[in-house]
Amino acid sequence: MEQKTLANWQREAAALSIEGRAFIDGEYRPASTTHRFDCRSPIDGGLLTQVADCGAPEVDLAVRAARHAFDAGVWAGLNPRVRKAILLRWAALMREHQDELALLETLDVGKPIADTTTVDVPGAIYCIEWFAEAIDKVGGEVVPADRHLVGLVTREPVGVVAAIVPWNFPLLMASWKFAPALAAGNSVVLKPSEKAPLTALRIAQLAHDAGVPAGVFNVLPGTGEPGKLLALHRDVDCVAFTGSTQVGKLIMQYAGQSNLKRVWLELGGKSPNIVMPDCPDLERAARSAAGAIFYNMGEMCTAGSRLLVHREIKDVFIDGLIAAARRYVPGNPLDPATSMGAIVDPAQLARVLDYIEAGRAEATLLHGGAQVLRESGGYYVEPTVFDVATPDAKIAREEIFGPVLSVITFDTIDEAVRLANDSDYGLAAAVWTSNLTTAHDVARRLRAGTVWVNGYDEGGDMNFPFGGYRQSGNGRDKSLHALEKYTELKSTLIRLR
Ligand code: NAD
């Protein structure tokens, strides 16, 4: 098939009809019953549509519908084989609409279309398929017990799951929550970010078309308010949150203030990428280090935002890094040749530029540092690299969530490990070395949920659990372990005589 051009995508964008209403109990609810907010594209600041800003009435309605569906057993009560078939049908419908979904995602958050067509949308489809395929293959246990007893240990769906998700990989992060939750038999109320509601709203219709019963999958767009109301709701059994550490702390409090619902958090990061002097391939490592921070405009929880380089190889490594950074050229995200898109909105742009200003005062700017393409009306920033003299610098400690890299120099392995672990976060880390002992030793000592050796961010496979140590969160997305979050363990003891 011939690759689409910028003009093709622009034509398709102009012809799109974009849904902005909430999806509750199997149907879109007219936006007139709710407040609305403008949904603008970071590509050029243009208005895409107006989206429902849900409040207490919509939250109550959605939770009631979800509870009713759960109690009625229209989903939880199905043979897992049947749930699998419906979820696979949903995934197939998403594949049929893959270009439309990729286009919506690119328009909504400014990601390159080259990425939404190859990573975001196929990744979400794969996630749904993976959990659909898994659910009729995992069973319970018959456990050793007194000979008069039959001891069963089973997993049951937890009930109504609220999934509150961020804007950086809107569809993908949402799928990491709703796919295992639905596969396990729960009802879901999804609250997408106010900065990125469009794909979540679109796939709700596809879920319905695939046969997901009314009330089982609801989507409530809006600001933080519906998220807060869901996390405080007494009839929500579990809240699965991906977002900032700051809001993650609030979610725990809301659960404590209400019904002690289960709380699962995937939060921020400030991940270290360590390059030892015996790195097996400096050029590949430099390319990978650039990708670790400049892919998706640095709007990644796992961004390799702290590059720890051994003093002996620092100069040559930085030359390679900057050559690799030059390949990330901000441009129109609808152009298939664009490698770097727009920052999601003016607030995030201001945040990134503020950090760059702070960096100019406390570190040496090696590359980039400017806002570009202002004439487009959109929000674009160059890939930016700072040489940071002290690891205590603000840009080296705080999560920026933008294309800003701090380079930190070290002299010994122990110093590298100490610097790497000296963070409130613990989401991901990497080490580059040719020495097997160093690889195992450092990987073991790094306090992070994911550690790469001689690579960075090669985690597309659903088999790897994903999540953080420390203030990067608790619990894990992806893999069969994710099912544990959305199920309760039940012991059943049957007395025979
Ligand atoms: P955010 O915390 O501002 O918002 C996340 C979601 O929470 C949004 O839907 C938002 O509307 C909602 N929200 C805001 N205030 C709320 C409140 N008081 N109660 C309930 N919900 C509320 O985060 P963001 O800016 O959307 O995303 C960026 C953050 O997400 C970064 O810190 C990033 O590291 C993190 N993230 C983590 C992972 C991971 O898997 N660990 C993945 C992607 C993003």
Coordinates of C-alpha atoms and ligand atoms in Angstrom, one line a residue:
M1 CA 0.0 0.0 0.0
E2 CA 1.3 3.4 -0.9
Q3 CA 2.3 5.6 2.1
K4 CA 0.1 8.5 2.8
T5 CA 1.5 12.0 2.4
L6 CA 1.0 15.1 4.5
A7 CA -1.6 16.2 2.1
N8 CA -3.5 12.9 2.4
W9 CA -3.5 13.2 6.2
Q10 CA -4.6 16.8 6.1
R11 CA -7.5 15.9 3.8
E12 CA -8.6 13.1 6.1
A13 CA -8.3 15.4 9.1
A14 CA -10.5 18.0 7.5
A15 CA -13.1 15.3 6.8
L16 CA -13.1 13.8 10.3
S17 CA -16.3 13.9 12.4
I18 CA -15.0 14.0 16.0
E19 CA -17.0 12.7 18.9
G20 CA -16.9 14.8 22.1
R21 CA -19.8 13.4 24.1
A22 CA -19.4 11.1 27.1
F23 CA -20.1 7.4 26.6
I24 CA -22.3 6.0 29.4
D25 CA -24.3 2.8 29.6
G26 CA -23.9 1.9 25.9
E27 CA -24.5 5.3 24.3
Y28 CA -23.2 8.8 23.8
R29 CA -24.8 11.3 26.1
P30 CA -25.7 14.6 24.5
A31 CA -23.2 17.2 25.5
S32 CA -26.0 19.6 26.5
T33 CA -26.4 17.8 29.8
T34 CA -22.8 18.6 30.7
H35 CA -20.4 21.5 30.6
R36 CA -18.0 21.5 27.7
F37 CA -14.5 22.5 27.0
D38 CA -12.6 23.3 23.9
C39 CA -10.3 20.6 22.5
R40 CA -7.5 22.2 20.6
S41 CA -4.7 20.7 18.5
P42 CA -1.1 21.4 19.6
I43 CA -0.2 21.2 15.9
D44 CA -1.5 24.7 15.2
G45 CA -3.7 25.7 18.2
G46 CA -6.8 25.1 16.1
L47 CA -10.2 24.0 17.6
L48 CA -10.9 20.3 17.0
T49 CA -14.2 20.0 18.8
Q50 CA -15.9 20.7 22.1
V51 CA -15.8 17.9 24.6
A52 CA -18.1 17.1 27.5
D53 CA -16.6 18.2 30.9
C54 CA -18.2 15.6 33.1
G55 CA -19.2 16.2 36.7
A56 CA -21.0 14.5 39.5
P57 CA -24.2 13.5 37.6
E58 CA -22.2 11.8 34.8
V59 CA -19.9 10.1 37.3
D60 CA -22.9 8.8 39.3
L61 CA -24.7 7.6 36.1
A62 CA -21.6 5.8 34.8
V63 CA -20.8 4.1 38.1
R64 CA -24.4 3.1 38.5
A65 CA -24.4 1.6 34.9
A66 CA -21.1 -0.1 35.6
R67 CA -22.3 -1.6 38.9
H68 CA -25.6 -2.7 37.4
A69 CA -23.8 -4.4 34.5
F70 CA -21.5 -6.1 36.9
D71 CA -24.2 -7.3 39.3
A72 CA -26.3 -8.5 36.4
G73 CA -23.4 -10.7 35.2
V74 CA -23.8 -9.6 31.6
W75 CA -20.0 -9.5 31.3
A76 CA -18.5 -11.0 34.5
G77 CA -20.9 -13.9 34.2
L78 CA -19.9 -14.8 30.6
N79 CA -17.7 -17.8 29.8
P80 CA -14.2 -16.3 29.5
R81 CA -14.1 -17.7 26.0
V82 CA -17.1 -15.5 25.1
R83 CA -15.4 -12.4 26.6
K84 CA -12.3 -13.3 24.7
A85 CA -14.2 -13.4 21.4
I86 CA -15.9 -10.0 22.0
L87 CA -12.6 -8.4 23.0
L88 CA -10.9 -9.8 19.9
R89 CA -13.8 -8.4 17.7
W90 CA -13.2 -5.0 19.3
A91 CA -9.5 -5.2 18.5
A92 CA -10.3 -6.2 15.0
L93 CA -12.6 -3.2 14.6
M94 CA -9.9 -0.9 16.0
R95 CA -7.5 -2.4 13.4
E96 CA -10.1 -1.5 10.7
H97 CA -10.1 2.0 12.0
Q98 CA -6.4 2.2 12.7
D99 CA -5.7 5.2 10.5
E100 CA -8.6 7.2 11.9
L101 CA -7.5 6.4 15.5
A102 CA -3.9 7.4 14.7
L103 CA -5.1 10.6 13.1
L104 CA -7.2 11.5 16.1
E105 CA -4.3 10.8 18.5
T106 CA -1.9 12.9 16.4
L107 CA -4.4 15.8 16.1
D108 CA -5.2 15.6 19.8
V109 CA -1.7 15.5 21.3
G110 CA 0.8 16.4 18.5
K111 CA 2.6 13.1 18.2
P112 CA 4.1 12.3 14.8
I113 CA 1.7 10.3 12.6
A114 CA 4.7 8.0 11.9
D115 CA 4.5 7.0 15.6
T116 CA 0.7 6.8 16.2
T117 CA 0.3 4.6 13.1
T118 CA 3.2 2.2 14.2
V119 CA 3.3 2.4 18.0
D120 CA 0.3 3.9 19.8
V121 CA -2.6 2.3 17.9
P122 CA -1.1 -1.1 17.1
G123 CA 0.2 -1.2 20.7
A124 CA -3.2 -0.7 22.1
I125 CA -4.7 -3.3 19.8
Y126 CA -2.0 -5.8 20.7
C127 CA -2.7 -5.2 24.4
I128 CA -6.4 -5.9 24.0
E129 CA -5.7 -9.0 22.0
W130 CA -3.1 -10.2 24.5
F131 CA -5.3 -10.0 27.5
A132 CA -8.3 -11.4 25.5
E133 CA -6.1 -14.4 24.6
A134 CA -4.9 -14.9 28.1
I135 CA -8.2 -14.9 30.0
D136 CA -9.5 -18.3 29.1
K137 CA -6.1 -19.9 29.9
V138 CA -5.5 -18.8 33.5
G139 CA -7.3 -20.7 36.2
G140 CA -7.3 -21.1 40.0
E141 CA -5.6 -23.6 42.3
V142 CA -6.5 -26.6 44.3
V143 CA -4.3 -26.2 47.4
P144 CA -2.9 -28.7 49.9
A145 CA -5.2 -28.8 52.9
D146 CA -6.6 -31.1 55.6
R147 CA -7.8 -34.4 54.0
H148 CA -11.4 -33.6 55.0
L149 CA -11.3 -30.4 52.9
V150 CA -11.2 -29.4 49.3
G151 CA -9.3 -26.1 49.2
L152 CA -9.8 -23.8 46.2
V153 CA -8.1 -20.6 45.5
T154 CA -9.8 -18.5 42.8
R155 CA -9.5 -15.1 41.3
E156 CA -12.7 -13.1 40.9
P157 CA -13.2 -9.7 39.2
V158 CA -13.0 -6.9 41.7
G159 CA -16.1 -5.2 40.4
V160 CA -16.2 -1.6 39.1
V161 CA -12.8 -0.3 38.0
A162 CA -12.1 3.4 37.5
A163 CA -9.2 4.0 35.1
I164 CA -7.7 7.5 35.2
V165 CA -5.1 8.0 32.5
P166 CA -2.7 10.7 31.2
W167 CA -2.2 12.4 27.8
N168 CA 1.3 11.2 26.7
F169 CA 0.2 7.9 25.2
P170 CA -3.6 8.3 25.6
L171 CA -4.8 5.2 23.9
L172 CA -1.9 2.9 24.9
M173 CA -1.9 3.8 28.6
A174 CA -5.7 3.5 28.7
S175 CA -5.5 0.0 27.1
W176 CA -2.9 -1.1 29.6
K177 CA -5.7 -0.6 32.2
F178 CA -9.0 -1.4 30.6
A179 CA -7.8 -4.5 28.6
P180 CA -6.8 -6.6 31.7
A181 CA -9.7 -5.1 33.8
L182 CA -12.3 -6.1 31.2
A183 CA -10.7 -9.4 30.3
A184 CA -10.9 -10.3 34.0
G185 CA -14.7 -9.5 34.0
N186 CA -14.8 -6.1 35.5
S187 CA -16.9 -3.1 34.5
V188 CA -14.7 -0.1 33.6
V189 CA -15.2 3.7 33.8
L190 CA -12.4 5.3 31.9
K191 CA -11.4 8.9 32.6
P192 CA -9.1 10.1 29.8
S193 CA -7.0 13.3 30.3
E194 CA -8.7 16.6 29.4
K195 CA -5.7 17.1 27.1
A196 CA -6.3 13.9 25.1
P197 CA -9.9 12.6 25.2
L198 CA -10.6 11.8 21.6
T199 CA -9.4 8.2 21.0
A200 CA -11.0 7.0 24.2
L201 CA -14.3 8.4 23.1
R202 CA -14.0 6.9 19.6
I203 CA -13.2 3.3 20.8
A204 CA -16.2 3.3 23.1
Q205 CA -18.4 3.1 20.0
L206 CA -16.2 0.3 18.6
A207 CA -16.5 -1.6 21.9
H208 CA -20.3 -1.3 21.7
D209 CA -20.2 -2.4 18.0
A210 CA -18.1 -5.4 18.9
G211 CA -20.7 -6.6 21.5
V212 CA -19.3 -5.2 24.8
P213 CA -22.6 -4.9 26.8
A214 CA -24.0 -1.6 27.9
G215 CA -22.5 -0.3 31.1
V216 CA -19.4 -2.4 30.9
F217 CA -17.2 0.2 29.3
N218 CA -17.9 3.9 29.9
V219 CA -15.8 6.9 29.0
L220 CA -16.1 10.1 31.0
P221 CA -14.0 13.0 29.6
G222 CA -13.3 16.0 31.7
T223 CA -10.7 17.7 33.9
G224 CA -9.4 16.3 37.1
E225 CA -12.8 16.7 38.8
P226 CA -14.5 13.5 37.4
G227 CA -11.2 11.7 38.3
K228 CA -11.4 12.9 41.8
L229 CA -15.1 12.0 42.1
L230 CA -14.4 8.5 40.8
A231 CA -11.6 8.0 43.3
L232 CA -13.8 9.3 46.1
H233 CA -16.8 7.2 44.9
R234 CA -18.1 4.6 47.4
D235 CA -19.3 2.3 44.7
V236 CA -16.0 2.1 42.8
D237 CA -14.0 -0.9 43.9
C238 CA -10.6 -0.1 42.4
V239 CA -8.9 2.9 40.9
A240 CA -6.1 2.3 38.4
F241 CA -4.3 5.6 37.9
T242 CA -1.5 6.6 35.5
G243 CA -0.2 10.2 35.8
S244 CA 1.9 12.5 38.0
T245 CA 3.2 11.5 41.4
Q246 CA 1.5 14.6 42.8
V247 CA -2.0 13.5 41.7
G248 CA -1.1 9.8 42.6
K249 CA -0.7 10.9 46.2
L250 CA -4.2 12.5 46.2
I251 CA -5.7 9.4 44.7
M252 CA -4.5 7.4 47.7
Q253 CA -6.0 9.9 50.0
Y254 CA -9.3 9.8 48.2
A255 CA -9.4 6.1 48.6
G256 CA -8.7 6.4 52.3
Q257 CA -11.3 9.1 52.7
S258 CA -14.0 6.9 51.1
N259 CA -14.2 3.1 50.8
L260 CA -10.6 2.1 50.8
K261 CA -10.9 1.0 47.2
R262 CA -7.9 -0.7 45.7
V263 CA -5.4 1.8 44.4
W264 CA -2.9 1.1 41.7
L265 CA -0.5 3.9 40.6
E266 CA 1.8 4.3 37.6
L267 CA 3.6 7.6 38.2
G268 CA 6.5 9.8 37.2
G269 CA 10.1 9.1 36.6
K270 CA 13.6 10.6 36.3
S271 CA 15.3 7.6 34.8
P272 CA 19.1 7.2 34.6
N273 CA 20.9 5.8 31.6
I274 CA 24.4 4.8 32.5
V275 CA 27.2 4.5 29.9
M276 CA 30.3 2.7 31.2
P277 CA 33.7 3.1 29.5
D278 CA 33.4 -0.4 28.1
C279 CA 30.1 0.3 26.4
P280 CA 30.0 -2.2 23.5
D281 CA 28.9 0.3 20.8
L282 CA 29.2 4.0 21.6
E283 CA 27.4 5.1 18.4
R284 CA 24.3 2.8 19.0
A285 CA 24.3 3.9 22.7
A286 CA 24.4 7.6 21.7
R287 CA 21.5 7.1 19.2
S288 CA 19.6 5.2 21.9
A289 CA 20.3 7.9 24.5
A290 CA 18.9 10.5 22.2
G291 CA 15.8 8.3 21.5
A292 CA 15.4 7.8 25.2
I293 CA 14.7 11.5 25.8
F294 CA 13.6 12.9 22.4
Y295 CA 11.2 10.2 21.3
N296 CA 7.6 11.5 21.8
M297 CA 9.0 14.9 22.6
G298 CA 10.3 13.6 25.9
E299 CA 6.7 13.2 27.1
M300 CA 7.5 9.7 28.5
C301 CA 7.3 8.4 32.0
T302 CA 10.3 6.3 31.2
A303 CA 12.3 9.1 29.5
G304 CA 16.0 8.6 30.0
S305 CA 16.3 12.1 31.3
R306 CA 19.5 11.6 33.3
L307 CA 22.4 10.5 31.2
L308 CA 25.3 9.3 33.4
V309 CA 28.5 9.1 31.3
H310 CA 31.9 7.9 32.4
R311 CA 34.5 10.7 32.3
E312 CA 36.9 8.8 30.0
I313 CA 34.4 8.6 27.1
K314 CA 32.3 11.7 27.8
D315 CA 33.6 13.9 25.0
V316 CA 33.3 11.4 22.3
F317 CA 29.9 10.2 23.6
I318 CA 28.5 13.7 23.6
D319 CA 29.6 14.3 20.0
G320 CA 27.6 11.1 19.0
L321 CA 24.7 12.2 21.2
I322 CA 24.4 15.6 19.6
A323 CA 24.7 14.1 16.1
A324 CA 21.8 11.8 17.0
A325 CA 19.8 14.7 18.6
R326 CA 20.0 16.6 15.3
R327 CA 17.9 13.9 13.7
Y328 CA 15.0 15.0 15.9
V329 CA 13.7 18.0 14.0
P330 CA 10.4 19.5 15.2
G331 CA 7.9 19.6 12.3
N332 CA 4.2 19.1 11.4
P333 CA 3.2 15.8 13.1
L334 CA 0.9 15.0 10.1
D335 CA 4.0 14.8 7.8
P336 CA 5.0 11.1 7.8
A337 CA 8.7 12.3 7.6
T338 CA 8.4 14.2 10.9
S339 CA 10.4 12.7 13.8
M340 CA 9.5 15.2 16.5
G341 CA 6.0 16.6 17.0
A342 CA 4.4 19.3 19.2
I343 CA 4.3 19.7 22.9
V344 CA 0.8 18.8 24.1
D345 CA -0.5 22.3 25.1
P346 CA 0.6 25.8 26.1
A347 CA 0.8 24.9 29.8
Q348 CA 3.2 22.0 29.2
L349 CA 5.2 24.2 26.7
A350 CA 5.6 26.9 29.4
R351 CA 6.7 24.2 31.9
V352 CA 9.4 22.9 29.5
L353 CA 10.6 26.4 28.7
D354 CA 10.8 27.3 32.4
Y355 CA 13.0 24.2 33.0
I356 CA 15.2 25.2 30.1
E357 CA 15.6 28.7 31.6
A358 CA 16.5 27.1 35.0
G359 CA 19.0 24.9 33.1
R360 CA 20.7 27.9 31.5
A361 CA 21.3 29.3 35.0
E362 CA 22.6 26.1 36.6
A363 CA 24.2 24.1 33.8
T364 CA 25.9 24.4 30.4
L365 CA 23.7 24.3 27.3
L366 CA 25.2 21.9 24.8
H367 CA 22.4 21.7 22.2
G368 CA 19.0 23.2 21.4
G369 CA 17.1 25.2 24.0
A370 CA 14.7 27.1 21.9
Q371 CA 11.0 27.2 21.1
V372 CA 10.6 26.9 17.3
L373 CA 7.9 27.0 14.6
R374 CA 5.9 29.7 16.5
E375 CA 4.4 30.8 13.2
S376 CA 2.5 27.5 13.0
G377 CA 0.4 28.5 16.0
G378 CA 1.5 25.2 17.6
Y379 CA 4.0 24.4 20.4
Y380 CA 7.4 23.1 19.4
V381 CA 10.7 22.8 21.3
E382 CA 14.1 21.8 20.0
P383 CA 15.8 18.7 21.5
T384 CA 17.9 20.2 24.3
V385 CA 21.0 18.9 26.1
F386 CA 22.6 20.3 29.2
D387 CA 25.9 19.4 30.8
V388 CA 25.1 19.4 34.5
A389 CA 27.9 20.0 36.9
T390 CA 26.0 19.0 40.0
P391 CA 23.4 16.2 40.2
D392 CA 21.5 18.4 42.6
A393 CA 20.6 20.8 39.8
K394 CA 16.8 21.2 39.5
I395 CA 16.8 20.0 35.9
A396 CA 18.6 16.8 36.9
R397 CA 16.2 16.0 39.8
E398 CA 12.7 17.0 38.7
E399 CA 10.6 15.3 36.1
I400 CA 10.3 17.8 33.2
F401 CA 8.3 15.6 30.8
G402 CA 9.8 17.3 27.8
P403 CA 12.8 17.0 25.4
V404 CA 15.4 18.1 27.9
L405 CA 18.4 15.9 28.8
S406 CA 20.8 16.3 31.7
V407 CA 24.3 14.9 31.2
I408 CA 26.1 13.9 34.5
T409 CA 29.7 12.7 34.7
F410 CA 30.9 9.9 36.9
D411 CA 34.3 8.2 37.6
T412 CA 33.5 4.8 39.2
I413 CA 30.8 2.1 39.0
D414 CA 29.8 2.7 42.6
E415 CA 29.4 6.4 42.0
A416 CA 27.2 5.7 39.0
V417 CA 24.9 3.4 41.0
R418 CA 24.7 5.9 43.8
L419 CA 23.8 8.8 41.5
A420 CA 21.3 6.6 39.6
N421 CA 19.5 5.6 42.8
D422 CA 19.6 9.1 44.3
S423 CA 16.1 10.0 43.2
D424 CA 12.5 10.0 44.5
Y425 CA 11.6 7.9 41.5
G426 CA 12.4 4.3 40.3
L427 CA 10.6 3.6 37.1
A428 CA 13.3 2.6 34.7
A429 CA 17.1 2.6 34.3
A430 CA 19.7 1.4 31.8
V431 CA 23.4 0.4 31.8
W432 CA 25.7 0.0 28.9
T433 CA 28.7 -2.3 29.4
S434 CA 30.6 -5.2 27.7
N435 CA 31.3 -6.8 31.1
L436 CA 28.9 -9.5 32.1
T437 CA 29.6 -9.0 35.8
T438 CA 29.1 -5.3 35.6
A439 CA 25.9 -5.8 33.7
H440 CA 24.4 -8.2 36.3
D441 CA 25.9 -6.4 39.3
V442 CA 24.6 -2.9 38.3
A443 CA 21.2 -4.2 37.0
R444 CA 20.7 -5.9 40.4
R445 CA 21.7 -2.7 42.3
L446 CA 19.5 -0.3 40.3
R447 CA 16.2 0.5 42.2
A448 CA 13.9 0.5 39.2
G449 CA 10.9 -1.5 37.9
T450 CA 12.6 -2.0 34.5
V451 CA 16.3 -2.2 33.8
W452 CA 17.8 -2.4 30.3
V453 CA 21.3 -3.6 29.6
N454 CA 22.8 -2.3 26.3
G455 CA 19.5 -0.9 25.2
Y456 CA 16.8 1.5 26.2
D457 CA 13.0 1.3 26.0
E458 CA 12.7 -2.0 24.1
G459 CA 9.6 -3.1 26.1
G460 CA 6.9 -3.4 23.5
D461 CA 6.3 -7.1 24.4
M462 CA 3.3 -7.5 26.7
N463 CA 5.1 -10.2 28.7
F464 CA 7.1 -7.7 30.7
P465 CA 5.5 -6.2 33.8
F466 CA 5.7 -2.4 33.8
G467 CA 5.8 -0.1 36.8
G468 CA 7.8 1.6 39.4
Y469 CA 9.7 1.4 42.7
R470 CA 9.4 4.2 45.3
Q471 CA 7.4 7.3 44.2
S472 CA 7.0 5.9 40.6
G473 CA 4.1 3.9 41.9
N474 CA 2.9 0.5 42.9
G475 CA 1.6 -2.6 41.1
R476 CA 2.4 -3.4 37.5
D477 CA 0.7 -2.9 34.1
K478 CA 1.2 -5.4 31.3
S479 CA 1.9 -9.2 31.7
L480 CA -0.3 -11.7 33.6
H481 CA 0.7 -9.9 36.8
A482 CA -1.6 -7.0 35.7
L483 CA -4.6 -9.3 36.1
E484 CA -3.9 -9.5 39.8
K485 CA -4.7 -5.8 40.2
Y486 CA -8.2 -6.3 38.9
T487 CA -9.1 -9.5 40.8
E488 CA -9.7 -10.5 44.4
L489 CA -8.2 -13.7 45.6
K490 CA -10.8 -16.0 47.2
S491 CA -10.2 -19.1 49.4
T492 CA -13.0 -21.6 49.4
L493 CA -12.8 -24.4 51.9
I494 CA -15.3 -27.3 51.3
R495 CA -15.7 -29.7 54.2
L496 CA -16.3 -33.2 53.0
R497 CA -17.2 -34.8 56.3
Ligands
NAD1 P1 -1.7 14.2 35.8 O1 -1.5 13.6 37.1 O2 -1.8 15.7 35.7 O3 -3.1 13.7 35.2 C1 -3.4 12.3 35.0 C2 -4.9 12.1 35.0 O4 -5.4 12.4 36.3 C3 -5.7 13.0 34.0 O5 -6.7 12.2 33.5 C4 -6.2 14.1 34.9 O6 -7.3 14.7 34.4 C5 -6.5 13.4 36.2 N1 -6.5 14.2 37.4 C6 -5.9 15.4 37.6 N2 -6.2 15.8 38.8 C7 -6.9 14.8 39.5 C8 -7.4 14.7 40.8 N3 -7.2 15.6 41.7 N4 -8.0 13.5 41.0 C9 -8.2 12.6 40.1 N5 -7.7 12.7 38.8 C10 -7.1 13.8 38.5 O7 -0.7 13.7 34.8 P2 -0.5 14.0 33.2 O8 0.1 15.4 33.1 O9 -1.7 13.7 32.5 O10 0.6 13.0 32.8 C11 2.0 13.1 33.0 C12 2.4 12.3 34.2 O11 2.1 10.9 34.0 C13 3.9 12.3 34.3 O12 4.3 12.5 35.6 C14 4.3 10.9 33.8 O13 5.5 10.4 34.3 C15 3.2 10.1 34.2 N6 3.1 8.8 33.5 C16 3.4 7.7 34.1 C17 3.4 6.5 33.4 C18 3.7 5.2 34.0 O14 3.3 4.1 33.5 N7 4.4 5.2 35.2 C19 3.0 6.5 32.0 C20 2.6 7.7 31.4 C21 2.7 8.9 32.2

